[in-house]
Tab-separated table of C-alpha atoms and ligand atoms in Angstrom:
chain	number	residue	atom	x	y	z
S	5	MET	CA	21.998	-125.948	-52.734
S	6	SER	CA	23.465	-127.454	-55.859
S	7	GLY	CA	27.013	-126.351	-55.105
S	8	SER	CA	29.351	-125.426	-52.324
S	9	LEU	CA	27.634	-122.320	-50.976
S	10	THR	CA	26.541	-122.826	-47.398
S	11	PHE	CA	25.513	-120.168	-44.971
S	12	PRO	CA	26.394	-121.009	-41.372
S	13	ARG	CA	25.162	-118.439	-38.923
S	14	PRO	CA	27.945	-117.080	-36.694
S	15	SER	CA	27.193	-114.802	-33.797
S	16	ARG	CA	26.595	-111.147	-34.603
S	17	ALA	CA	29.122	-110.287	-31.897
S	18	ALA	CA	31.736	-111.134	-34.548
S	19	SER	CA	30.969	-107.797	-36.247
S	20	SER	CA	33.326	-104.918	-35.588
S	21	PRO	CA	31.840	-102.706	-32.882
S	22	SER	CA	33.247	-99.594	-34.561
S	23	SER	CA	31.258	-100.298	-37.715
S	24	PRO	CA	27.480	-100.271	-37.350
S	25	PHE	CA	27.056	-102.324	-40.513
S	26	ASP	CA	29.064	-105.143	-42.012
S	27	ALA	CA	27.440	-104.455	-45.374
S	28	VAL	CA	25.352	-101.719	-46.916
S	29	ILE	CA	23.503	-102.948	-50.008
S	30	ILE	CA	22.195	-100.302	-52.393
S	31	GLY	CA	19.175	-101.514	-54.385
S	32	ALA	CA	16.377	-103.730	-53.051
S	33	GLY	CA	15.633	-105.516	-56.316
S	34	ALA	CA	16.151	-109.199	-57.021
S	35	ALA	CA	19.910	-109.236	-56.394
S	36	GLY	CA	19.908	-106.835	-53.439
S	37	LEU	CA	17.102	-108.620	-51.557
S	38	LEU	CA	18.637	-112.077	-51.885
S	39	CYS	CA	22.139	-110.854	-51.049
S	40	ALA	CA	20.853	-109.022	-47.966
S	41	ALA	CA	18.886	-112.069	-46.802
S	42	LEU	CA	21.759	-114.525	-47.224
S	43	ALA	CA	24.358	-112.211	-45.676
S	44	GLY	CA	22.015	-111.410	-42.785
S	45	GLN	CA	21.429	-115.119	-42.206
S	46	ARG	CA	25.210	-115.573	-41.999
S	47	GLY	CA	25.153	-113.202	-39.062
S	48	ARG	CA	26.252	-110.092	-40.937
S	49	ARG	CA	24.744	-106.768	-39.909
S	50	VAL	CA	23.175	-105.604	-43.151
S	51	LEU	CA	21.530	-102.354	-44.204
S	52	LEU	CA	19.478	-102.561	-47.408
S	53	LEU	CA	18.721	-99.202	-49.047
S	54	ASP	CA	16.504	-98.287	-51.974
S	55	HIS	CA	15.321	-94.893	-53.182
S	56	TRP	CA	12.054	-96.165	-54.723
S	57	PRO	CA	8.821	-96.281	-52.680
S	58	LYS	CA	7.902	-99.838	-53.762
S	59	VAL	CA	10.096	-102.887	-53.195
S	60	ALA	CA	11.316	-104.882	-56.219
S	61	GLU	CA	9.130	-103.346	-58.903
S	62	LYS	CA	10.837	-105.342	-61.644
S	63	ILE	CA	10.056	-108.654	-59.988
S	64	ARG	CA	6.453	-107.454	-59.637
S	65	ILE	CA	5.981	-106.569	-63.320
S	66	SER	CA	8.094	-109.350	-64.797
S	67	GLY	CA	6.671	-112.261	-66.719
S	68	GLY	CA	3.279	-110.586	-67.046
S	69	GLY	CA	3.017	-110.421	-63.225
S	70	ARG	CA	4.099	-114.053	-62.724
S	71	CYS	CA	7.898	-113.573	-62.867
S	72	ASN	CA	9.889	-115.947	-65.038
S	73	PHE	CA	12.290	-116.398	-62.141
S	74	THR	CA	14.762	-118.870	-63.658
S	75	ASN	CA	15.450	-121.190	-66.544
S	76	LEU	CA	16.081	-124.895	-65.964
S	77	HIS	CA	18.606	-124.978	-68.806
S	78	THR	CA	20.774	-122.113	-67.545
S	79	ARG	CA	24.336	-122.297	-68.885
S	80	ALA	CA	27.065	-119.711	-69.389
S	81	GLU	CA	26.226	-119.726	-73.112
S	82	ASN	CA	22.915	-118.000	-72.293
S	83	PHE	CA	24.695	-114.819	-71.214
S	84	VAL	CA	26.359	-111.987	-73.111
S	85	SER	CA	29.413	-110.405	-71.515
S	86	GLY	CA	32.831	-109.052	-72.429
S	87	ASN	CA	34.086	-112.173	-70.634
S	88	PRO	CA	31.789	-115.111	-71.497
S	89	HIS	CA	33.346	-117.214	-68.686
S	90	PHE	CA	32.769	-114.668	-65.919
S	91	CYS	CA	29.306	-115.886	-64.899
S	92	LYS	CA	30.333	-119.557	-64.556
S	93	SER	CA	31.594	-119.443	-60.979
S	94	ALA	CA	28.460	-117.821	-59.520
S	95	LEU	CA	26.055	-119.917	-61.654
S	96	SER	CA	27.742	-123.135	-60.579
S	97	ARG	CA	27.361	-122.296	-56.884
S	98	TYR	CA	23.765	-121.020	-56.871
S	99	GLY	CA	21.766	-122.358	-59.793
S	100	PRO	CA	18.120	-122.837	-60.764
S	101	GLN	CA	17.656	-125.612	-58.168
S	102	ASP	CA	18.619	-123.226	-55.377
S	103	ILE	CA	16.054	-120.566	-56.219
S	104	ILE	CA	13.504	-123.359	-56.786
S	105	ALA	CA	14.287	-124.579	-53.266
S	106	LEU	CA	13.567	-121.095	-51.944
S	107	LEU	CA	10.174	-121.023	-53.676
S	108	CYS	CA	9.369	-124.506	-52.337
S	109	LYS	CA	10.350	-123.434	-48.823
S	110	HIS	CA	7.778	-120.616	-49.096
S	111	ARG	CA	5.191	-122.898	-50.740
S	112	ILE	CA	5.080	-120.830	-53.917
S	113	GLY	CA	3.686	-122.840	-56.805
S	114	PHE	CA	5.442	-122.620	-60.157
S	115	HIS	CA	5.312	-124.208	-63.585
S	116	GLU	CA	7.414	-124.591	-66.721
S	117	LYS	CA	6.025	-122.647	-69.633
S	118	HIS	CA	8.374	-122.933	-72.586
S	119	LYS	CA	11.968	-124.068	-73.087
S	120	GLY	CA	12.768	-124.438	-69.364
S	121	GLN	CA	11.229	-121.092	-68.325
S	122	LEU	CA	9.786	-121.274	-64.785
S	123	PHE	CA	6.975	-118.922	-63.746
S	124	CYS	CA	5.105	-118.467	-60.473
S	125	ASP	CA	1.640	-120.069	-60.672
S	126	ASP	CA	-0.156	-117.131	-59.080
S	127	SER	CA	1.777	-113.920	-58.618
S	128	ALA	CA	5.296	-112.488	-58.557
S	129	GLU	CA	4.185	-110.738	-55.384
S	130	GLN	CA	4.619	-114.054	-53.527
S	131	LEU	CA	8.294	-114.143	-54.463
S	132	ILE	CA	8.795	-110.587	-53.208
S	133	THR	CA	7.109	-111.542	-49.932
S	134	ALA	CA	9.358	-114.602	-49.639
S	135	LEU	CA	12.495	-112.518	-50.179
S	136	ARG	CA	11.345	-109.980	-47.596
S	137	GLU	CA	10.685	-112.778	-45.114
S	138	GLU	CA	14.180	-114.120	-45.769
S	139	CYS	CA	15.547	-110.623	-45.073
S	140	ALA	CA	13.553	-110.484	-41.851
S	141	ALA	CA	15.000	-113.884	-40.873
S	142	GLY	CA	18.447	-112.356	-41.393
S	143	GLU	CA	17.521	-109.310	-39.298
S	144	VAL	CA	18.288	-107.038	-42.231
S	145	THR	CA	17.704	-103.330	-41.623
S	146	HIS	CA	15.706	-102.109	-44.625
S	147	TRP	CA	15.319	-98.389	-45.371
S	148	GLN	CA	12.997	-97.730	-48.302
S	149	PRO	CA	12.437	-95.202	-49.716
S	150	CYS	CA	15.784	-93.715	-48.766
S	151	ALA	CA	18.003	-91.861	-51.222
S	152	VAL	CA	21.743	-92.427	-51.382
S	153	GLU	CA	23.385	-89.010	-51.649
S	154	ALA	CA	27.105	-89.762	-51.528
S	155	VAL	CA	29.593	-92.551	-50.915
S	156	GLU	CA	33.166	-92.130	-49.739
S	157	SER	CA	36.040	-94.401	-48.745
S	158	ALA	CA	36.627	-94.625	-45.035
S	159	ALA	CA	39.727	-96.877	-44.982
S	160	PRO	CA	38.741	-99.445	-43.990
S	161	GLY	CA	35.290	-99.559	-45.511
S	162	PHE	CA	32.956	-96.831	-46.674
S	163	ARG	CA	30.768	-94.019	-45.450
S	164	VAL	CA	27.404	-93.570	-47.128
S	165	ARG	CA	25.367	-90.370	-46.880
S	166	THR	CA	21.686	-91.269	-47.073
S	167	ALA	CA	18.482	-89.293	-46.706
S	168	LYS	CA	18.474	-90.588	-43.109
S	169	GLY	CA	22.053	-89.505	-42.384
S	170	TRP	CA	25.558	-90.987	-42.598
S	171	VAL	CA	26.194	-94.703	-42.119
S	172	SER	CA	29.512	-96.505	-42.129
S	173	THR	CA	30.128	-100.022	-43.336
S	174	ARG	CA	32.889	-102.523	-43.893
S	175	ALA	CA	31.512	-103.607	-47.303
S	176	LEU	CA	29.402	-101.842	-49.903
S	177	VAL	CA	27.309	-103.850	-52.374
S	178	VAL	CA	25.954	-102.049	-55.421
S	179	ALA	CA	22.784	-103.779	-56.693
S	180	THR	CA	21.167	-100.872	-58.499
S	181	GLY	CA	20.237	-102.785	-61.668
S	182	GLY	CA	20.235	-101.335	-65.172
S	183	LEU	CA	18.687	-98.347	-66.907
S	184	SER	CA	15.606	-99.906	-68.439
S	185	ILE	CA	12.125	-98.686	-67.448
S	186	PRO	CA	13.230	-95.436	-65.750
S	187	GLN	CA	9.601	-94.791	-64.781
S	188	ILE	CA	9.872	-97.424	-62.012
S	189	GLY	CA	13.120	-96.421	-60.354
S	190	ALA	CA	16.039	-97.261	-62.635
S	191	SER	CA	18.985	-94.902	-62.183
S	192	PRO	CA	22.643	-94.681	-63.224
S	193	LEU	CA	23.925	-94.587	-59.628
S	194	GLY	CA	25.694	-97.940	-59.956
S	195	TYR	CA	27.711	-96.781	-62.951
S	196	ARG	CA	28.521	-93.459	-61.241
S	197	LEU	CA	29.852	-95.337	-58.195
S	198	ALA	CA	31.939	-97.606	-60.415
S	199	GLU	CA	33.435	-94.547	-62.097
S	200	GLN	CA	34.044	-92.861	-58.752
S	201	PHE	CA	36.151	-95.833	-57.652
S	202	GLY	CA	37.978	-96.118	-60.994
S	203	LEU	CA	36.213	-99.199	-62.409
S	204	PRO	CA	35.734	-99.316	-66.192
S	205	ILE	CA	32.234	-99.453	-67.673
S	206	VAL	CA	31.164	-101.233	-70.846
S	207	PRO	CA	28.782	-98.624	-72.326
S	208	PRO	CA	25.225	-99.542	-71.294
S	209	ARG	CA	22.732	-100.129	-74.103
S	210	PRO	CA	19.096	-101.244	-74.242
S	211	ALA	CA	18.729	-105.012	-74.735
S	212	LEU	CA	15.833	-107.469	-75.052
S	213	VAL	CA	14.175	-104.587	-76.840
S	214	PRO	CA	12.006	-104.178	-79.962
S	215	LEU	CA	13.755	-102.771	-83.037
S	216	ALA	CA	12.613	-99.810	-85.123
S	217	PHE	CA	13.022	-99.091	-88.837
S	218	ASP	CA	13.139	-96.020	-91.011
S	219	PRO	CA	9.400	-95.233	-91.484
S	220	ALA	CA	9.806	-94.971	-95.271
S	221	LEU	CA	11.431	-98.407	-95.473
S	222	TRP	CA	8.910	-99.914	-93.086
S	223	ALA	CA	5.845	-98.453	-94.837
S	224	PRO	CA	5.013	-101.657	-96.807
S	225	PHE	CA	4.823	-103.599	-93.514
S	226	ALA	CA	3.376	-100.998	-91.136
S	227	ASP	CA	-0.200	-102.241	-91.669
S	228	LEU	CA	0.792	-105.782	-90.710
S	229	SER	CA	1.016	-104.975	-87.009
S	230	GLY	CA	0.092	-108.075	-85.009
S	231	VAL	CA	1.192	-110.620	-87.614
S	232	SER	CA	3.495	-113.215	-86.056
S	233	LEU	CA	5.370	-116.292	-87.221
S	234	GLU	CA	8.192	-118.546	-86.090
S	235	VAL	CA	11.514	-117.786	-87.787
S	236	ASP	CA	15.217	-118.415	-87.565
S	237	ILE	CA	17.006	-115.127	-86.937
S	238	GLN	CA	20.723	-114.535	-87.143
S	239	THR	CA	23.003	-111.633	-86.329
S	240	GLU	CA	26.705	-110.962	-86.014
S	241	TYR	CA	28.334	-109.695	-82.851
S	242	ALA	CA	31.846	-109.041	-81.622
S	243	GLN	CA	32.532	-112.703	-80.783
S	244	GLY	CA	30.875	-114.358	-83.819
S	245	THR	CA	27.394	-115.088	-85.125
S	246	VAL	CA	24.360	-116.079	-83.096
S	247	SER	CA	20.991	-117.461	-84.183
S	248	PHE	CA	17.661	-118.130	-82.504
S	249	ARG	CA	14.456	-119.916	-83.561
S	250	GLU	CA	11.643	-117.946	-81.959
S	251	ASP	CA	8.469	-116.045	-82.809
S	252	LEU	CA	8.693	-112.795	-84.743
S	253	LEU	CA	6.037	-110.103	-84.287
S	254	LEU	CA	5.427	-107.252	-86.727
S	255	THR	CA	4.522	-103.899	-85.172
S	256	HIS	CA	3.610	-100.437	-86.507
S	257	ARG	CA	7.190	-99.236	-86.065
S	258	GLY	CA	9.195	-102.360	-86.712
S	259	LEU	CA	9.760	-105.794	-85.265
S	260	SER	CA	9.330	-107.348	-81.856
S	261	GLY	CA	8.572	-110.762	-80.357
S	262	PRO	CA	11.027	-113.169	-78.730
S	263	ALA	CA	13.128	-113.592	-81.910
S	264	ILE	CA	13.850	-109.868	-82.107
S	265	LEU	CA	14.265	-109.384	-78.358
S	266	GLN	CA	16.887	-112.144	-78.288
S	267	ALA	CA	18.709	-110.794	-81.345
S	268	SER	CA	18.589	-107.210	-80.045
S	269	THR	CA	21.032	-108.022	-77.249
S	270	TYR	CA	23.652	-108.914	-79.857
S	271	TRP	CA	22.661	-106.528	-82.651
S	272	GLN	CA	25.067	-103.696	-83.362
S	273	PRO	CA	23.865	-100.464	-85.030
S	274	GLY	CA	24.543	-100.505	-88.756
S	275	LYS	CA	24.537	-104.306	-88.959
S	276	ALA	CA	21.833	-106.382	-90.643
S	277	LEU	CA	19.654	-109.064	-89.121
S	278	LEU	CA	19.089	-112.116	-91.304
S	279	ILE	CA	15.660	-113.726	-91.003
S	280	ASN	CA	14.785	-117.053	-92.590
S	281	LEU	CA	11.185	-116.722	-93.745
S	282	MET	CA	11.289	-119.935	-95.797
S	283	GLY	CA	11.511	-122.253	-92.815
S	284	GLU	CA	12.381	-125.818	-93.843
S	285	VAL	CA	11.548	-125.258	-97.541
S	286	THR	CA	14.712	-125.945	-99.521
S	287	GLN	CA	15.686	-124.040	-102.641
S	288	ALA	CA	15.127	-127.174	-104.730
S	289	GLN	CA	11.622	-127.722	-103.293
S	290	TRP	CA	10.705	-124.089	-103.928
S	291	ILE	CA	11.828	-124.195	-107.559
S	292	GLN	CA	10.218	-127.572	-108.120
S	293	SER	CA	6.917	-126.308	-106.743
S	294	LYS	CA	6.376	-124.232	-109.868
S	295	GLN	CA	5.660	-127.369	-111.963
S	296	GLY	CA	2.051	-127.098	-113.120
S	297	ASN	CA	1.420	-124.621	-110.286
S	298	ARG	CA	-1.397	-122.219	-111.094
S	299	ARG	CA	-1.034	-120.357	-107.801
S	300	THR	CA	0.305	-116.815	-107.820
S	301	LEU	CA	3.676	-116.071	-106.232
S	302	ALA	CA	1.921	-114.512	-103.224
S	303	GLY	CA	-0.453	-117.485	-103.008
S	304	GLU	CA	2.433	-119.945	-102.992
S	305	LEU	CA	4.469	-117.997	-100.420
S	306	GLY	CA	1.311	-117.795	-98.343
S	307	GLN	CA	1.542	-121.601	-97.979
S	308	TYR	CA	4.507	-120.990	-95.672
S	309	LEU	CA	3.920	-117.503	-94.240
S	310	PRO	CA	0.913	-115.531	-92.969
S	311	GLN	CA	-0.892	-114.505	-96.163
S	312	ARG	CA	-0.718	-110.750	-95.476
S	313	LEU	CA	3.029	-110.881	-94.997
S	314	ALA	CA	3.436	-112.996	-98.117
S	315	GLN	CA	1.421	-110.443	-100.074
S	316	ALA	CA	3.530	-107.516	-98.797
S	317	LEU	CA	6.814	-109.277	-99.561
S	318	CYS	CA	5.717	-110.297	-103.045
S	319	ALA	CA	4.375	-106.806	-103.775
S	320	GLN	CA	7.946	-105.570	-103.369
S	321	THR	CA	9.064	-107.810	-106.224
S	322	GLY	CA	6.365	-106.459	-108.523
S	323	GLY	CA	5.290	-110.027	-109.297
S	324	ALA	CA	2.846	-110.867	-106.528
S	325	ASP	CA	0.051	-111.833	-108.924
S	326	ARG	CA	2.131	-113.709	-111.484
S	327	ARG	CA	1.652	-117.446	-111.597
S	328	MET	CA	4.429	-119.581	-110.160
S	329	ALA	CA	4.614	-121.536	-113.403
S	330	ASP	CA	5.520	-118.340	-115.259
S	331	PHE	CA	8.697	-117.677	-113.240
S	332	SER	CA	12.087	-118.851	-114.487
S	333	ASP	CA	14.124	-121.121	-112.201
S	334	LYS	CA	16.664	-118.323	-111.902
S	335	ALA	CA	14.055	-115.802	-110.734
S	336	LEU	CA	12.661	-118.264	-108.183
S	337	ARG	CA	16.185	-119.048	-106.953
S	338	THR	CA	16.797	-115.327	-106.380
S	339	LEU	CA	13.518	-114.941	-104.498
S	340	TRP	CA	14.241	-117.973	-102.310
S	341	GLN	CA	17.684	-116.566	-101.464
S	342	GLN	CA	16.150	-113.205	-100.637
S	343	TRP	CA	13.547	-114.684	-98.268
S	344	HIS	CA	15.706	-117.439	-96.853
S	345	ALA	CA	18.024	-114.729	-95.525
S	346	TRP	CA	15.782	-111.650	-95.457
S	347	ALA	CA	18.316	-108.923	-94.629
S	348	ILE	CA	16.803	-106.119	-92.611
S	349	HIS	CA	18.571	-103.047	-91.283
S	350	PRO	CA	17.033	-101.655	-88.083
S	351	SER	CA	17.459	-97.920	-87.557
S	352	GLY	CA	17.658	-98.394	-83.787
S	353	THR	CA	15.915	-99.802	-80.743
S	354	LEU	CA	12.806	-98.559	-78.945
S	355	GLY	CA	15.118	-97.498	-76.109
S	356	TRP	CA	15.114	-97.667	-72.332
S	357	ARG	CA	11.346	-97.335	-71.925
S	358	LYS	CA	10.773	-100.609	-73.791
S	359	ALA	CA	13.968	-102.535	-73.021
S	360	GLU	CA	13.696	-105.425	-70.558
S	361	VAL	CA	17.351	-105.175	-69.603
S	362	THR	CA	20.585	-103.250	-69.960
S	363	ALA	CA	23.506	-104.832	-71.770
S	364	GLY	CA	26.970	-103.594	-70.788
S	365	GLY	CA	27.695	-102.276	-67.311
S	366	VAL	CA	30.538	-102.639	-64.834
S	367	ASP	CA	33.381	-104.332	-66.714
S	368	THR	CA	33.887	-107.899	-65.474
S	369	GLU	CA	37.656	-107.458	-65.884
S	370	ALA	CA	37.564	-105.249	-62.798
S	371	LEU	CA	35.648	-107.784	-60.652
S	372	SER	CA	36.369	-111.140	-59.029
S	373	SER	CA	34.062	-113.753	-60.543
S	374	ALA	CA	34.039	-115.622	-57.204
S	375	THR	CA	33.033	-112.733	-54.920
S	376	LEU	CA	31.884	-109.986	-57.319
S	377	MET	CA	34.291	-107.682	-55.456
S	378	ALA	CA	36.248	-104.994	-57.268
S	379	ARG	CA	39.813	-106.272	-57.643
S	380	ASN	CA	41.314	-102.905	-56.711
S	381	VAL	CA	38.774	-101.693	-54.140
S	382	PRO	CA	38.515	-104.100	-51.191
S	383	GLY	CA	34.963	-104.314	-49.860
S	384	LEU	CA	33.232	-102.867	-52.947
S	385	HIS	CA	30.961	-105.381	-54.742
S	386	PHE	CA	28.691	-105.129	-57.790
S	387	ILE	CA	25.914	-107.697	-58.368
S	388	GLY	CA	22.997	-108.287	-60.718
S	389	GLU	CA	22.207	-106.358	-63.836
S	390	VAL	CA	24.595	-103.467	-63.113
S	391	VAL	CA	27.405	-105.860	-64.097
S	392	ASP	CA	28.289	-106.513	-67.746
S	393	VAL	CA	26.487	-109.872	-67.780
S	394	THR	CA	23.209	-109.963	-69.731
S	395	GLY	CA	21.003	-113.014	-69.991
S	396	TRP	CA	18.841	-114.169	-72.847
S	397	LEU	CA	15.089	-113.850	-72.669
S	398	GLY	CA	13.575	-116.630	-70.550
S	399	GLY	CA	14.486	-116.270	-66.862
S	400	TYR	CA	18.248	-115.984	-67.257
S	401	ASN	CA	18.489	-112.409	-65.996
S	402	PHE	CA	16.830	-113.244	-62.698
S	403	GLN	CA	19.051	-116.304	-62.406
S	404	TRP	CA	22.107	-114.058	-62.791
S	405	ALA	CA	20.692	-111.732	-60.119
S	406	TRP	CA	20.263	-114.703	-57.702
S	407	SER	CA	23.615	-116.317	-58.519
S	408	SER	CA	25.690	-113.150	-58.279
S	409	ALA	CA	23.871	-112.153	-55.076
S	410	ALA	CA	24.600	-115.497	-53.426
S	411	ALA	CA	28.262	-115.475	-54.461
S	412	CYS	CA	28.649	-111.994	-53.008
S	413	ALA	CA	26.769	-112.840	-49.795
S	414	GLN	CA	29.160	-115.725	-49.206
S	415	ALA	CA	32.059	-113.266	-49.309
S	416	LEU	CA	30.602	-110.617	-46.979
N	526	FDA	P1	16.596	-104.518	-60.212
N	526	FDA	O1	16.310	-103.574	-61.305
N	526	FDA	O2	15.675	-105.631	-59.955
N	526	FDA	O3	16.773	-103.733	-58.835
N	526	FDA	C1	17.535	-102.568	-58.734
N	526	FDA	C2	17.049	-101.789	-57.544
N	526	FDA	O4	17.935	-100.694	-57.349
N	526	FDA	C3	15.660	-101.207	-57.752
N	526	FDA	O5	14.828	-101.549	-56.672
N	526	FDA	C4	15.899	-99.694	-57.821
N	526	FDA	O6	14.843	-98.941	-57.243
N	526	FDA	C5	17.175	-99.563	-57.012
N	526	FDA	N1	17.921	-98.364	-57.351
N	526	FDA	C6	18.222	-97.892	-58.578
N	526	FDA	N2	18.855	-96.713	-58.461
N	526	FDA	C7	18.968	-96.434	-57.127
N	526	FDA	C8	19.497	-95.356	-56.406
N	526	FDA	N3	20.017	-94.290	-57.030
N	526	FDA	N4	19.442	-95.382	-55.064
N	526	FDA	C9	18.881	-96.451	-54.424
N	526	FDA	N5	18.325	-97.485	-55.057
N	526	FDA	C10	18.381	-97.500	-56.427
N	526	FDA	N6	14.144	-111.165	-66.215
N	526	FDA	C11	13.916	-112.500	-66.123
N	526	FDA	O7	14.850	-113.253	-65.854
N	526	FDA	N7	12.643	-112.968	-66.285
N	526	FDA	C12	11.582	-112.162	-66.568
N	526	FDA	O8	10.434	-112.611	-66.645
N	526	FDA	C13	11.844	-110.780	-66.723
N	526	FDA	N8	10.838	-109.937	-67.095
N	526	FDA	C14	11.088	-108.591	-67.169
N	526	FDA	C15	10.048	-107.740	-67.554
N	526	FDA	C16	10.280	-106.369	-67.619
N	526	FDA	C17	9.163	-105.462	-68.073
N	526	FDA	C18	11.555	-105.863	-67.291
N	526	FDA	C19	11.817	-104.383	-67.303
N	526	FDA	C20	12.584	-106.706	-66.929
N	526	FDA	C21	12.370	-108.082	-66.887
N	526	FDA	N9	13.394	-108.966	-66.558
N	526	FDA	C22	13.139	-110.306	-66.496
N	526	FDA	C23	14.739	-108.480	-66.185
N	526	FDA	C24	14.878	-108.490	-64.654
N	526	FDA	O9	13.790	-107.758	-64.098
N	526	FDA	C25	16.196	-107.827	-64.223
N	526	FDA	O10	17.278	-108.385	-64.931
N	526	FDA	C26	16.414	-108.031	-62.740
N	526	FDA	O11	15.372	-107.378	-62.022
N	526	FDA	C27	17.758	-107.454	-62.307
N	526	FDA	O12	17.858	-107.541	-60.916
N	526	FDA	P2	18.722	-106.448	-60.133
N	526	FDA	O13	18.479	-106.720	-58.693
N	526	FDA	O14	20.096	-106.426	-60.649
N	526	FDA	O15	18.070	-105.055	-60.522
């Protein structure tokens, strides 16, 4: 543990005899499994419920089957939320070192791939097994598949109608994740429950998602599918401007790759994305390069960009085949400005089927950052992706799932 979270194990006799469960956790994904395990190991009587036949599908498919389970450089700045400070408390008490310790305990090999991203060496399946073993160690009751049909207040606590009948509980933890990839179990239940209990919702939207363009505008680039290059990308959002240096990938319908996925979380419909295609080449260097230069414009740009992309960009100017030496300084300055901040206007995203995560969710204003409990509904907690905290690409979303789960478990 890097922080102050410790999980002593009091006797289960401490539970109220009138309440069969101390906590019912809805959703056996990353957040729900860890929360159930830690609460169970504290001696809480926990029921973990999930409507989907397979446990933790998103862990299974993440990171190409190897799960990028955390990022060594996790900081609050790597998350997008209506309240950028909200995630700090949970992250400081259960950080990357804590989930690493869990993998080590279960002898799961892992490695760093890129910019602090940690992946399992072999398979994400090992992490799911480890979490299930931790739940077993906490004597968690796990019903899956089991639909949740209704939830009502029971003062104190809650009554939950499930496919297996009614259960009552002192605390209810909603860990139902976001809306992305509906084909493997995503549902809006978490948002519906928040609404039922009067909690505000920041409208959910697809994030870490490829962006699409008007087919007519994209036509000059549609044949370049598969071309990729490293770029600086910049976009505005409600709290300022954000930029990333990552790989950009051209597709038939638009743009993808880490640069676009990162920017998509911040991008607002109607706004432009600015992409620097000129890299480190300064305006002065670009203009100077025309001296005695017999290359064509497309040939020169192709020194810095994949040739096919250079050709398509230059074709738009009508001067692709003109020699560099024949351009005026003014014309070259204009071209440099255009490509140094290539302004593109996406028509939308590829939606929930392609989004890695959901931005927005249960408004953090309504939750305690220390316990993830609703301020006005004692015993009701929301953890993981269902909350309006969205991580960057690179293991941050799982880290939020672990951190918020552990903070909640400590409070159950
Ligand atoms: P999660 O989605 O894991 O779990 C929610 C659970 O709730 C599911 O088991 C679901 O079945 C259940 N549920 C939903 N509705 C229900 C209902 N009505 N009744 C009962 N149960 C219900 N992140 C990262 O950090 N590194 C990575 O490598 C990746 N890679 C990645 C790849 C792909 C393809 C996707 C789609 C996503 C990622 N992510 C990721 C994101 C990451 O998977 C995600 O942020 C976490 O799984 C969120 O954990 P949660 O536990 O909050 O939700």
